[in-house]
Amino acid sequence: GENVEQHPSTLSVQEGDSAVIKCTYSDSASNYFPWYKQELGKRPQLIIDIRSNVGEKKDQRIAVTLNKTAKHFSLHITETQPEDSAVYFCAAYSGGYQKVTFGTGTKLQVIP
Amino acid sequence: EAGVAQSPRYKIIEKRQSVAFWCNPISGHATLYWYQQILGQGPKLLIQFQNNGVVDDSQLPKDRFSAERLKGVDSTLKIQPAKLEDSAVYLCASSLRRATDYEQYFGPGTRLTVT
């Protein structure tokens, strides 16, 4: 089955700096890669996603890049703000029934 | 539109007792997921339904966990008997799963504490 590894597990940045979180996956047939943000005590919410036929996608301060050859995808947050502090999860969908596997999460702390 | 509903929100039971969780997905969503999220970890998929059929239950501890989705709408997840390590938040999510829309919408979760 699919295996998704996520790094780093914790990340502290100064407000205004950039943050990058990377995930690697094992199943070359995976074709959809979402990123979720989960604030303390709340449910995960989709912040950005990318499909396997696209190399990069951007939405304001958030971008995701995909390298299918290396089987990794990354979340980039620019001009970080304190409200970006949360746990971020990547996920990969694979197979005919689109089974989903989540990464282990990255706790991002933005220091004012 | 209404979101994914779950109940109860909190449950405390003793080990070896039984517990059931209920989920009502967003209307029209064909796919329903149950996840177990242990504190500090990512959501772990327990079972995935497509309408009322099971697509994936490879990580469901079938000796104690069971789930069903009646008429392809509501779903229940049951644990019998519970163990201490079952303490976690149980998240239900649903999605349309059309070719252009895979986004999962999560419910608020049920926090289970097993003592």
PDB file of N, CA, C and O in Angstrom, chain A residues 47-101:
ATOM      1  N   ILE A  47      -6.554  23.198   2.330  1.00  0.00           N
ATOM      2  CA  ILE A  47      -6.044  24.528   2.004  1.00  0.00           C
ATOM      3  C   ILE A  47      -5.569  24.631   0.561  1.00  0.00           C
ATOM      4  O   ILE A  47      -5.649  25.693  -0.053  1.00  0.00           O
ATOM      5  N   ILE A  48      -5.072  23.552   0.004  1.00  0.00           N
ATOM      6  CA  ILE A  48      -4.646  23.546  -1.380  1.00  0.00           C
ATOM      7  C   ILE A  48      -4.461  22.099  -1.817  1.00  0.00           C
ATOM      8  O   ILE A  48      -4.225  21.223  -0.983  1.00  0.00           O
ATOM      9  N   ASP A  49      -4.588  21.851  -3.100  1.00  0.00           N
ATOM     10  CA  ASP A  49      -4.381  20.496  -3.608  1.00  0.00           C
ATOM     11  C   ASP A  49      -3.760  20.560  -4.992  1.00  0.00           C
ATOM     12  O   ASP A  49      -3.744  21.617  -5.636  1.00  0.00           O
ATOM     13  N   ILE A  50      -3.225  19.442  -5.442  1.00  0.00           N
ATOM     14  CA  ILE A  50      -2.604  19.389  -6.761  1.00  0.00           C
ATOM     15  C   ILE A  50      -2.823  18.006  -7.351  1.00  0.00           C
ATOM     16  O   ILE A  50      -2.838  17.006  -6.617  1.00  0.00           O
ATOM     17  N   ARG A  51      -3.017  17.967  -8.646  1.00  0.00           N
ATOM     18  CA  ARG A  51      -3.180  16.694  -9.339  1.00  0.00           C
ATOM     19  C   ARG A  51      -1.893  16.329 -10.055  1.00  0.00           C
ATOM     20  O   ARG A  51      -1.041  17.175 -10.296  1.00  0.00           O
ATOM     21  N   SER A  52      -1.783  15.069 -10.412  1.00  0.00           N
ATOM     22  CA  SER A  52      -0.517  14.566 -10.925  1.00  0.00           C
ATOM     23  C   SER A  52      -0.144  15.126 -12.292  1.00  0.00           C
ATOM     24  O   SER A  52       0.995  14.985 -12.733  1.00  0.00           O
ATOM     25  N   ASN A  53      -1.094  15.743 -12.978  1.00  0.00           N
ATOM     26  CA  ASN A  53      -0.787  16.306 -14.299  1.00  0.00           C
ATOM     27  C   ASN A  53      -0.351  17.770 -14.218  1.00  0.00           C
ATOM     28  O   ASN A  53      -0.195  18.439 -15.242  1.00  0.00           O
ATOM     29  N   VAL A  54      -0.135  18.253 -12.990  1.00  0.00           N
ATOM     30  CA  VAL A  54       0.265  19.642 -12.771  1.00  0.00           C
ATOM     31  C   VAL A  54       1.514  19.663 -11.912  1.00  0.00           C
ATOM     32  O   VAL A  54       1.655  18.861 -10.993  1.00  0.00           O
ATOM     33  N   GLY A  55       2.452  20.575 -12.215  1.00  0.00           N
ATOM     34  CA  GLY A  55       3.693  20.635 -11.456  1.00  0.00           C
ATOM     35  C   GLY A  55       3.665  21.607 -10.294  1.00  0.00           C
ATOM     36  O   GLY A  55       4.380  21.424  -9.320  1.00  0.00           O
ATOM     37  N   GLU A  56       2.818  22.630 -10.417  1.00  0.00           N
ATOM     38  CA  GLU A  56       2.787  23.640  -9.371  1.00  0.00           C
ATOM     39  C   GLU A  56       1.426  24.309  -9.365  1.00  0.00           C
ATOM     40  O   GLU A  56       0.776  24.481 -10.402  1.00  0.00           O
ATOM     41  N   LYS A  57       0.993  24.698  -8.169  1.00  0.00           N
ATOM     42  CA  LYS A  57      -0.271  25.417  -8.019  1.00  0.00           C
ATOM     43  C   LYS A  57      -0.109  26.440  -6.910  1.00  0.00           C
ATOM     44  O   LYS A  57       0.513  26.153  -5.887  1.00  0.00           O
ATOM     45  N   LYS A  58      -0.650  27.617  -7.144  1.00  0.00           N
ATOM     46  CA  LYS A  58      -0.485  28.685  -6.169  1.00  0.00           C
ATOM     47  C   LYS A  58      -1.818  29.326  -5.835  1.00  0.00           C
ATOM     48  O   LYS A  58      -2.685  29.490  -6.701  1.00  0.00           O
ATOM     49  N   ASP A  59      -1.982  29.680  -4.562  1.00  0.00           N
ATOM     50  CA  ASP A  59      -3.181  30.373  -4.116  1.00  0.00           C
ATOM     51  C   ASP A  59      -2.755  31.403  -3.076  1.00  0.00           C
ATOM     52  O   ASP A  59      -2.545  31.086  -1.914  1.00  0.00           O
ATOM     53  N   GLN A  60      -2.567  32.623  -3.520  1.00  0.00           N
ATOM     54  CA  GLN A  60      -2.122  33.732  -2.670  1.00  0.00           C
ATOM     55  C   GLN A  60      -0.793  33.381  -2.032  1.00  0.00           C
ATOM     56  O   GLN A  60       0.207  33.217  -2.737  1.00  0.00           O
ATOM     57  N   ARG A  61      -0.732  33.234  -0.699  1.00  0.00           N
ATOM     58  CA  ARG A  61       0.553  32.987  -0.040  1.00  0.00           C
ATOM     59  C   ARG A  61       0.921  31.501   0.022  1.00  0.00           C
ATOM     60  O   ARG A  61       1.979  31.146   0.539  1.00  0.00           O
ATOM     61  N   ILE A  62       0.068  30.653  -0.491  1.00  0.00           N
ATOM     62  CA  ILE A  62       0.285  29.217  -0.397  1.00  0.00           C
ATOM     63  C   ILE A  62       0.525  28.634  -1.776  1.00  0.00           C
ATOM     64  O   ILE A  62      -0.163  29.002  -2.738  1.00  0.00           O
ATOM     65  N   ALA A  63       1.501  27.739  -1.873  1.00  0.00           N
ATOM     66  CA  ALA A  63       1.781  27.065  -3.140  1.00  0.00           C
ATOM     67  C   ALA A  63       2.129  25.614  -2.855  1.00  0.00           C
ATOM     68  O   ALA A  63       2.611  25.271  -1.764  1.00  0.00           O
ATOM     69  N   VAL A  64       1.873  24.769  -3.819  1.00  0.00           N
ATOM     70  CA  VAL A  64       2.265  23.370  -3.729  1.00  0.00           C
ATOM     71  C   VAL A  64       2.999  23.001  -5.006  1.00  0.00           C
ATOM     72  O   VAL A  64       2.599  23.405  -6.097  1.00  0.00           O
ATOM     73  N   THR A  65       4.095  22.276  -4.860  1.00  0.00           N
ATOM     74  CA  THR A  65       4.856  21.792  -6.007  1.00  0.00           C
ATOM     75  C   THR A  65       4.883  20.271  -5.972  1.00  0.00           C
ATOM     76  O   THR A  65       4.879  19.662  -4.900  1.00  0.00           O
ATOM     77  N   LEU A  66       4.902  19.666  -7.137  1.00  0.00           N
ATOM     78  CA  LEU A  66       4.899  18.214  -7.253  1.00  0.00           C
ATOM     79  C   LEU A  66       6.016  17.771  -8.174  1.00  0.00           C
ATOM     80  O   LEU A  66       6.145  18.284  -9.295  1.00  0.00           O
ATOM     81  N   ASN A  67       6.812  16.831  -7.720  1.00  0.00           N
ATOM     82  CA  ASN A  67       7.859  16.213  -8.529  1.00  0.00           C
ATOM     83  C   ASN A  67       7.518  14.727  -8.640  1.00  0.00           C
ATOM     84  O   ASN A  67       7.786  13.953  -7.729  1.00  0.00           O
ATOM     85  N   LYS A  68       6.894  14.362  -9.755  1.00  0.00           N
ATOM     86  CA  LYS A  68       6.438  12.978  -9.901  1.00  0.00           C
ATOM     87  C   LYS A  68       7.588  11.996 -10.026  1.00  0.00           C
ATOM     88  O   LYS A  68       7.512  10.853  -9.575  1.00  0.00           O
ATOM     89  N   THR A  69       8.675  12.442 -10.644  1.00  0.00           N
ATOM     90  CA  THR A  69       9.824  11.558 -10.830  1.00  0.00           C
ATOM     91  C   THR A  69      10.414  11.157  -9.486  1.00  0.00           C
ATOM     92  O   THR A  69      10.700   9.990  -9.239  1.00  0.00           O
ATOM     93  N   ALA A  70      10.565  12.145  -8.626  1.00  0.00           N
ATOM     94  CA  ALA A  70      11.138  11.897  -7.305  1.00  0.00           C
ATOM     95  C   ALA A  70      10.074  11.460  -6.298  1.00  0.00           C
ATOM     96  O   ALA A  70      10.401  11.090  -5.178  1.00  0.00           O
ATOM     97  N   LYS A  71       8.817  11.533  -6.675  1.00  0.00           N
ATOM     98  CA  LYS A  71       7.691  11.178  -5.817  1.00  0.00           C
ATOM     99  C   LYS A  71       7.679  11.989  -4.532  1.00  0.00           C
ATOM    100  O   LYS A  71       7.645  11.430  -3.411  1.00  0.00           O
ATOM    101  N   HIS A  72       7.740  13.295  -4.709  1.00  0.00           N
ATOM    102  CA  HIS A  72       7.564  14.151  -3.545  1.00  0.00           C
ATOM    103  C   HIS A  72       6.824  15.418  -3.926  1.00  0.00           C
ATOM    104  O   HIS A  72       6.810  15.836  -5.090  1.00  0.00           O
ATOM    105  N   PHE A  73       6.156  15.973  -2.940  1.00  0.00           N
ATOM    106  CA  PHE A  73       5.429  17.228  -3.127  1.00  0.00           C
ATOM    107  C   PHE A  73       5.609  18.084  -1.877  1.00  0.00           C
ATOM    108  O   PHE A  73       5.824  17.553  -0.781  1.00  0.00           O
ATOM    109  N   SER A  74       5.569  19.379  -2.069  1.00  0.00           N
ATOM    110  CA  SER A  74       5.895  20.294  -0.988  1.00  0.00           C
ATOM    111  C   SER A  74       4.868  21.412  -0.876  1.00  0.00           C
ATOM    112  O   SER A  74       4.320  21.865  -1.885  1.00  0.00           O
ATOM    113  N   LEU A  75       4.680  21.843   0.354  1.00  0.00           N
ATOM    114  CA  LEU A  75       3.823  22.989   0.654  1.00  0.00           C
ATOM    115  C   LEU A  75       4.720  24.175   0.970  1.00  0.00           C
ATOM    116  O   LEU A  75       5.640  24.058   1.777  1.00  0.00           O
ATOM    117  N   HIS A  76       4.449  25.306   0.326  1.00  0.00           N
ATOM    118  CA  HIS A  76       5.222  26.514   0.547  1.00  0.00           C
ATOM    119  C   HIS A  76       4.270  27.602   1.054  1.00  0.00           C
ATOM    120  O   HIS A  76       3.262  27.894   0.403  1.00  0.00           O
ATOM    121  N   ILE A  77       4.620  28.171   2.192  1.00  0.00           N
ATOM    122  CA  ILE A  77       3.843  29.296   2.728  1.00  0.00           C
ATOM    123  C   ILE A  77       4.776  30.494   2.795  1.00  0.00           C
ATOM    124  O   ILE A  77       5.822  30.437   3.462  1.00  0.00           O
ATOM    125  N   THR A  78       4.436  31.554   2.110  1.00  0.00           N
ATOM    126  CA  THR A  78       5.264  32.763   2.131  1.00  0.00           C
ATOM    127  C   THR A  78       4.634  33.803   3.061  1.00  0.00           C
ATOM    128  O   THR A  78       3.449  33.737   3.380  1.00  0.00           O
ATOM    129  N   GLU A  79       5.457  34.730   3.496  1.00  0.00           N
ATOM    130  CA  GLU A  79       5.002  35.828   4.363  1.00  0.00           C
ATOM    131  C   GLU A  79       4.125  35.296   5.502  1.00  0.00           C
ATOM    132  O   GLU A  79       2.988  35.726   5.696  1.00  0.00           O
ATOM    133  N   THR A  80       4.686  34.364   6.247  1.00  0.00           N
ATOM    134  CA  THR A  80       3.898  33.701   7.278  1.00  0.00           C
ATOM    135  C   THR A  80       3.354  34.685   8.309  1.00  0.00           C
ATOM    136  O   THR A  80       3.972  35.706   8.621  1.00  0.00           O
ATOM    137  N   GLN A  81       2.183  34.335   8.823  1.00  0.00           N
ATOM    138  CA  GLN A  81       1.504  35.134   9.829  1.00  0.00           C
ATOM    139  C   GLN A  81       1.177  34.258  11.032  1.00  0.00           C
ATOM    140  O   GLN A  81       1.092  33.040  10.901  1.00  0.00           O
ATOM    141  N   PRO A  82       0.991  34.850  12.212  1.00  0.00           N
ATOM    142  CA  PRO A  82       0.701  34.024  13.401  1.00  0.00           C
ATOM    143  C   PRO A  82      -0.488  33.090  13.202  1.00  0.00           C
ATOM    144  O   PRO A  82      -0.480  31.969  13.722  1.00  0.00           O
ATOM    145  N   GLU A  83      -1.469  33.507  12.426  1.00  0.00           N
ATOM    146  CA  GLU A  83      -2.637  32.654  12.205  1.00  0.00           C
ATOM    147  C   GLU A  83      -2.346  31.445  11.321  1.00  0.00           C
ATOM    148  O   GLU A  83      -3.207  30.567  11.156  1.00  0.00           O
ATOM    149  N   ASP A  84      -1.141  31.388  10.776  1.00  0.00           N
ATOM    150  CA  ASP A  84      -0.737  30.194  10.027  1.00  0.00           C
ATOM    151  C   ASP A  84      -0.303  29.077  10.979  1.00  0.00           C
ATOM    152  O   ASP A  84      -0.118  27.929  10.550  1.00  0.00           O
ATOM    153  N   SER A  85      -0.127  29.400  12.256  1.00  0.00           N
ATOM    154  CA  SER A  85       0.281  28.388  13.229  1.00  0.00           C
ATOM    155  C   SER A  85      -0.797  27.315  13.336  1.00  0.00           C
ATOM    156  O   SER A  85      -1.964  27.605  13.614  1.00  0.00           O
ATOM    157  N   ALA A  86      -0.410  26.062  13.088  1.00  0.00           N
ATOM    158  CA  ALA A  86      -1.350  24.939  13.076  1.00  0.00           C
ATOM    159  C   ALA A  86      -0.555  23.678  12.758  1.00  0.00           C
ATOM    160  O   ALA A  86       0.664  23.733  12.576  1.00  0.00           O
ATOM    161  N   VAL A  87      -1.252  22.558  12.681  1.00  0.00           N
ATOM    162  CA  VAL A  87      -0.631  21.329  12.190  1.00  0.00           C
ATOM    163  C   VAL A  87      -1.077  21.135  10.744  1.00  0.00           C
ATOM    164  O   VAL A  87      -2.261  21.254  10.426  1.00  0.00           O
ATOM    165  N   TYR A  88      -0.120  20.869   9.880  1.00  0.00           N
ATOM    166  CA  TYR A  88      -0.393  20.681   8.462  1.00  0.00           C
ATOM    167  C   TYR A  88      -0.169  19.211   8.086  1.00  0.00           C
ATOM    168  O   TYR A  88       0.840  18.607   8.466  1.00  0.00           O
ATOM    169  N   PHE A  89      -1.132  18.663   7.361  1.00  0.00           N
ATOM    170  CA  PHE A  89      -1.049  17.279   6.918  1.00  0.00           C
ATOM    171  C   PHE A  89      -1.074  17.214   5.396  1.00  0.00           C
ATOM    172  O   PHE A  89      -1.886  17.890   4.752  1.00  0.00           O
ATOM    173  N   CYS A  90      -0.208  16.378   4.839  1.00  0.00           N
ATOM    174  CA  CYS A  90      -0.306  16.078   3.422  1.00  0.00           C
ATOM    175  C   CYS A  90      -1.038  14.750   3.277  1.00  0.00           C
ATOM    176  O   CYS A  90      -1.206  14.000   4.251  1.00  0.00           O
ATOM    177  N   ALA A  91      -1.494  14.459   2.092  1.00  0.00           N
ATOM    178  CA  ALA A  91      -2.162  13.193   1.816  1.00  0.00           C
ATOM    179  C   ALA A  91      -1.936  12.828   0.360  1.00  0.00           C
ATOM    180  O   ALA A  91      -1.664  13.693  -0.481  1.00  0.00           O
ATOM    181  N   ALA A  92      -2.052  11.545   0.085  1.00  0.00           N
ATOM    182  CA  ALA A  92      -1.918  11.053  -1.282  1.00  0.00           C
ATOM    183  C   ALA A  92      -3.052  10.073  -1.573  1.00  0.00           C
ATOM    184  O   ALA A  92      -3.383   9.240  -0.727  1.00  0.00           O
ATOM    185  N   TYR A  93      -3.638  10.226  -2.763  1.00  0.00           N
ATOM    186  CA  TYR A  93      -4.713   9.349  -3.200  1.00  0.00           C
ATOM    187  C   TYR A  93      -4.158   8.419  -4.274  1.00  0.00           C
ATOM    188  O   TYR A  93      -3.465   8.868  -5.192  1.00  0.00           O
ATOM    189  N   SER A  94      -4.501   7.138  -4.189  1.00  0.00           N
ATOM    190  CA  SER A  94      -3.998   6.203  -5.185  1.00  0.00           C
ATOM    191  C   SER A  94      -5.002   5.094  -5.443  1.00  0.00           C
ATOM    192  O   SER A  94      -5.886   4.834  -4.643  1.00  0.00           O
ATOM    193  N   GLY A  95      -4.837   4.476  -6.539  1.00  0.00           N
ATOM    194  CA  GLY A  95      -5.652   3.325  -6.865  1.00  0.00           C
ATOM    195  C   GLY A  95      -6.973   3.685  -7.506  1.00  0.00           C
ATOM    196  O   GLY A  95      -7.391   4.838  -7.496  1.00  0.00           O
ATOM    197  N   GLY A  96      -7.629   2.661  -8.044  1.00  0.00           N
ATOM    198  CA  GLY A  96      -8.888   2.886  -8.725  1.00  0.00           C
ATOM    199  C   GLY A  96      -9.960   3.478  -7.834  1.00  0.00           C
ATOM    200  O   GLY A  96     -10.814   4.233  -8.294  1.00  0.00           O
ATOM    201  N   TYR A  97      -9.946   3.146  -6.559  1.00  0.00           N
ATOM    202  CA  TYR A  97     -10.942   3.667  -5.628  1.00  0.00           C
ATOM    203  C   TYR A  97     -10.423   4.855  -4.839  1.00  0.00           C
ATOM    204  O   TYR A  97     -11.053   5.296  -3.894  1.00  0.00           O
ATOM    205  N   GLN A  98      -9.268   5.361  -5.249  1.00  0.00           N
ATOM    206  CA  GLN A  98      -8.713   6.558  -4.637  1.00  0.00           C
ATOM    207  C   GLN A  98      -8.571   6.418  -3.128  1.00  0.00           C
ATOM    208  O   GLN A  98      -9.105   7.218  -2.347  1.00  0.00           O
ATOM    209  N   LYS A  99      -7.856   5.400  -2.711  1.00  0.00           N
ATOM    210  CA  LYS A  99      -7.571   5.246  -1.296  1.00  0.00           C
ATOM    211  C   LYS A  99      -6.657   6.384  -0.850  1.00  0.00           C
ATOM    212  O   LYS A  99      -5.734   6.766  -1.568  1.00  0.00           O
ATOM    213  N   VAL A 100      -6.897   6.894   0.338  1.00  0.00           N
ATOM    214  CA  VAL A 100      -6.154   8.056   0.814  1.00  0.00           C
ATOM    215  C   VAL A 100      -5.260   7.678   1.987  1.00  0.00           C
ATOM    216  O   VAL A 100      -5.670   6.945   2.888  1.00  0.00           O
ATOM    217  N   THR A 101      -4.029   8.181   1.954  1.00  0.00           N
ATOM    218  CA  THR A 101      -3.074   7.993   3.035  1.00  0.00           C
ATOM    219  C   THR A 101      -2.565   9.357   3.475  1.00  0.00           C
ATOM    220  O   THR A 101      -2.126  10.150   2.632  1.00  0.00           O
TER     221      THR A 101
END
